[in-house]
Coordinates of C-alpha atoms in Angstrom, one line a residue:
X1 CA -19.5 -92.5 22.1
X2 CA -16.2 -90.7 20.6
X3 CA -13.4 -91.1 22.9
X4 CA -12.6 -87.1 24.4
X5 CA -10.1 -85.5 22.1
X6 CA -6.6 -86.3 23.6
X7 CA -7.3 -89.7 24.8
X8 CA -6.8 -93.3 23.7
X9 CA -9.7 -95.2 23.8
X10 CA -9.8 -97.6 26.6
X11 CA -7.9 -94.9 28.7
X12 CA -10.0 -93.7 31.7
X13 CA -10.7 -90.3 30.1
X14 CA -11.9 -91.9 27.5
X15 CA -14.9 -94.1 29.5
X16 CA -18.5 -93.2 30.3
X17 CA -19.2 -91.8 33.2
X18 CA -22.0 -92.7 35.7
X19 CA -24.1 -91.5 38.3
X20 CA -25.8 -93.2 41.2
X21 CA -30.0 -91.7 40.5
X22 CA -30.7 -93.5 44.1
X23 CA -28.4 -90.3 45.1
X24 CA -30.7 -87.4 43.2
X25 CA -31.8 -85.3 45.4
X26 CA -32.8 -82.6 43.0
X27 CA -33.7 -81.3 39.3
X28 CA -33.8 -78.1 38.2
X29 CA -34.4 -76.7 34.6
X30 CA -32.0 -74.4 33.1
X31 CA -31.1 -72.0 30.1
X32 CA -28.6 -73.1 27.6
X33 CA -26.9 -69.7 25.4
X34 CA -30.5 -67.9 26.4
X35 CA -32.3 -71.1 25.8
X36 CA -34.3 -73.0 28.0
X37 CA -32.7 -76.7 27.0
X38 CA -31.4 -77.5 29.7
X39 CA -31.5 -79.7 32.9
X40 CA -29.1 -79.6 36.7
X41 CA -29.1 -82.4 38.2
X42 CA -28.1 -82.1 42.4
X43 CA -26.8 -85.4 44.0
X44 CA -26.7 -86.0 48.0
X45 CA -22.9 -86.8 47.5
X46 CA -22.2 -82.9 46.1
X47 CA -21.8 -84.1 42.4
X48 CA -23.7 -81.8 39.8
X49 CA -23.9 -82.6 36.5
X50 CA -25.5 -80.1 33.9
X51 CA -26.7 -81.3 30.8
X52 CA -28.2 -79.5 27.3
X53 CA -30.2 -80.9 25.2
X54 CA -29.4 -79.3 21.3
X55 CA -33.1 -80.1 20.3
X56 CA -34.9 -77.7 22.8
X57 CA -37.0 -77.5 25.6
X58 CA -39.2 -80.7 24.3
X59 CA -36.2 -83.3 24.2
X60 CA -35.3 -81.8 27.6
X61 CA -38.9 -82.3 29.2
X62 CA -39.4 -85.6 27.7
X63 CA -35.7 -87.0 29.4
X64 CA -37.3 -84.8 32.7
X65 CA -40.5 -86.7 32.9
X66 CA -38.2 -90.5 31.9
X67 CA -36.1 -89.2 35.1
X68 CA -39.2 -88.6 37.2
X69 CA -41.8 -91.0 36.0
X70 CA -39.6 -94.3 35.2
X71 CA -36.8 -94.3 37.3
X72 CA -36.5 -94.7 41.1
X73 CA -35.2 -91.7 42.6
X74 CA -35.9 -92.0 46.5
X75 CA -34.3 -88.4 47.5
X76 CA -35.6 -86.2 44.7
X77 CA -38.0 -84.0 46.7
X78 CA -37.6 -81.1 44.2
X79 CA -41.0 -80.3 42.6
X80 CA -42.2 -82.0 39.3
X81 CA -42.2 -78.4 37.6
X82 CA -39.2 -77.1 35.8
X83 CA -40.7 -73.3 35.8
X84 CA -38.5 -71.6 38.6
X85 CA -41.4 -69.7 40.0
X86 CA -43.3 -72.9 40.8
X87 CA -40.0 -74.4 42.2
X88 CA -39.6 -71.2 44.5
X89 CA -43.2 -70.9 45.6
X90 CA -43.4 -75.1 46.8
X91 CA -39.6 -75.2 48.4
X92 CA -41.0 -73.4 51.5
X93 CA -37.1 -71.8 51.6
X94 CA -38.2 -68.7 52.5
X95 CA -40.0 -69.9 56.1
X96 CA -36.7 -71.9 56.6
X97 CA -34.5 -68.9 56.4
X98 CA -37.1 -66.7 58.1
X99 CA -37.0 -69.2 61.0
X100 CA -33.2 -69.1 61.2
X101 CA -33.5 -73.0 60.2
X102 CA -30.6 -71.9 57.7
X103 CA -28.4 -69.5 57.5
X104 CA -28.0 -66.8 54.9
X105 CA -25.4 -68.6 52.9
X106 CA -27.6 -71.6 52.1
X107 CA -30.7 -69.3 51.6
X108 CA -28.9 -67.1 49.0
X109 CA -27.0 -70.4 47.1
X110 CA -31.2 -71.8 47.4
X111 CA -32.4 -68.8 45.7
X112 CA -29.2 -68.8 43.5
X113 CA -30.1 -72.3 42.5
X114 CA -33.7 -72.0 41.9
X115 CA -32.9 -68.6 39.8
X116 CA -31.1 -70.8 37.4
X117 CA -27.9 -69.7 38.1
X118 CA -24.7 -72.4 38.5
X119 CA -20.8 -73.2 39.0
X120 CA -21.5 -75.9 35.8
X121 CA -22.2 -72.5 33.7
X122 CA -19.8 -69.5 33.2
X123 CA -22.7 -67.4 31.9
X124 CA -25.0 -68.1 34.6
X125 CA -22.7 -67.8 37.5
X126 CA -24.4 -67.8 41.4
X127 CA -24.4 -64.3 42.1
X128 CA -24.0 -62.4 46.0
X129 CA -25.5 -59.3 47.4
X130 CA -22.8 -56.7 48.0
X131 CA -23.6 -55.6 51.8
X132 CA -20.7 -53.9 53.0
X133 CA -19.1 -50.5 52.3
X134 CA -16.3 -51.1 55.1
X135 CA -13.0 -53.3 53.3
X136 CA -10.5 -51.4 55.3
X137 CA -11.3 -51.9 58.7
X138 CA -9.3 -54.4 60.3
X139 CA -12.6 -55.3 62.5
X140 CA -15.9 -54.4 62.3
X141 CA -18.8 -53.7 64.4
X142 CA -21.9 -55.0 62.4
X143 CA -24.2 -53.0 64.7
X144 CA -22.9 -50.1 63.1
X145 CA -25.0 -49.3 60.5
X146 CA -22.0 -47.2 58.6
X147 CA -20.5 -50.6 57.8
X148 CA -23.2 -51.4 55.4
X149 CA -23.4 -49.9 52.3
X150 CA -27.3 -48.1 50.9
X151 CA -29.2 -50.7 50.3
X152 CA -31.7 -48.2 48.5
X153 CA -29.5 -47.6 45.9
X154 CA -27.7 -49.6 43.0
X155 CA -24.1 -50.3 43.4
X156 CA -23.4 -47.9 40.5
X157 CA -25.3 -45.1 42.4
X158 CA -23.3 -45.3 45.7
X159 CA -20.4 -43.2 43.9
X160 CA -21.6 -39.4 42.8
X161 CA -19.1 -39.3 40.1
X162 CA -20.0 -42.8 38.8
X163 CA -23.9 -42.2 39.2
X164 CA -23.2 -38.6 37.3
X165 CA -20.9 -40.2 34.0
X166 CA -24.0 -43.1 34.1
X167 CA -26.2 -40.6 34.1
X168 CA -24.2 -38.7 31.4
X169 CA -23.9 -42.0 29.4
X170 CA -27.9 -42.0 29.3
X171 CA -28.2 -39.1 28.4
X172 CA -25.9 -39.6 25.0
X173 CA -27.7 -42.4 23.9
X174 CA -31.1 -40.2 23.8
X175 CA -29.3 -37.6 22.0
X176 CA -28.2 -40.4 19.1
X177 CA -31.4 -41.2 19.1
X178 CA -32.1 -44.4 21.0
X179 CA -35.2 -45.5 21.8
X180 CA -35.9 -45.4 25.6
X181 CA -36.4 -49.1 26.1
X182 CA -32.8 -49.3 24.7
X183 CA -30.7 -47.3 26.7
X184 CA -29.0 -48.3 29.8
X185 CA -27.0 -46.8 32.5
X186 CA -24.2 -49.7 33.1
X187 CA -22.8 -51.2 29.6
X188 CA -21.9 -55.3 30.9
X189 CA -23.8 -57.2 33.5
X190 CA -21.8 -57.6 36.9
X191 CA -22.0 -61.0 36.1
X192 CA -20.2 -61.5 32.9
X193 CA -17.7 -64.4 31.8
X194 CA -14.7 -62.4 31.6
X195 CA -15.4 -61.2 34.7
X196 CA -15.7 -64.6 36.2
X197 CA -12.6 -66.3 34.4
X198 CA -11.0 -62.9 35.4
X199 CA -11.2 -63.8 39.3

């Protein structure tokens, strides 16, 4: 391997690193720039460790099956499957969460984690519901149902000037002649990098 740029060979930086597969609990598949060519790997001591594979889904399902098939991995209980529906229907989170056997913060990072999404990748970021309309409060009573924002609508809807320049926005794009399957009401995903780096 080529020492990282900055570091003598021989330095620590400069060393392989290694990670314990008797600690894997999990394995999910992921997308690399839009492409699904990549693997997360979950250990029981809170390491992750994200990895692409430049040839494509293939190379990545071959080194999948290796992980699965030829090495021992006693706490891997994730399902063989890499497709995230499968994943979601066999985990059983659902019932967990339903049953108050976890609380809504593991449920949501769960379903965050089987969605693809991860710290290990700035485009793919975990993503949170936005609940609450009440930031000023110095308490609040969650049995009050004015503390929680409409549900029913998008967060761009909850504002009638914002829903009416979106709407406007829309508009525009049919009048320079956009199709209807490429206009949009919000121009950047809530999600974005510079969004992310930005906070």
């Amino acid at each position: 391997k080529e020492p990282i740029e900055g570091t003598e060979i021989g330095s620590p930086e400069a060393r392989d690193r290694r990670w314990r597969l008797s600690r894997l609990k999990e394995v999910h598949g992921r997308r690399y720039l839009l492409n699904p060519q990549a693997i997360e790997l979950f250990f029981s001591d809170g390491c992750e460790l994200l990895l692409n594979f430049p040839r494509g889904t293939k190379e990545r399902d071959r080194f999948h099956a290796k992980l699965r098939n030829s090495c021992k991995v006693p706490m891997l209980w994730s399902p063989k499957s890499l497709n995230p529906r499968v994943v979601f229907r066999k985990s059983g989170i659902t019932e967990l969460w339903r049953k108050r056997k976890i609380s809504n913060f593991a449920y949501i990072m769960a379903l965050n984690r089987m969605a693809g999404r991860s710290f290990n990748d700035i485009t793919q970021y975990p993503v949170f519901p936005w609940i609450l309309s009440d930031y000023t409060s110095k308490s609040i009573d969650l049995k009050d149902s004015r503390v929680f924002r409409d549900l029913s609508k998008p967060i761009g809807a909850l504002n009638s000037d914002r829903l009416a320049q979106l709407l406007e926005r829309y508009k525009d794009l049919e009048l320079f002649g956009f199709p209807e399957a490429e206009r949009f009401l919000y121009g950047s995903h809530y999600n974005s990098p510079g969004i992310i780096i930005h906070y």
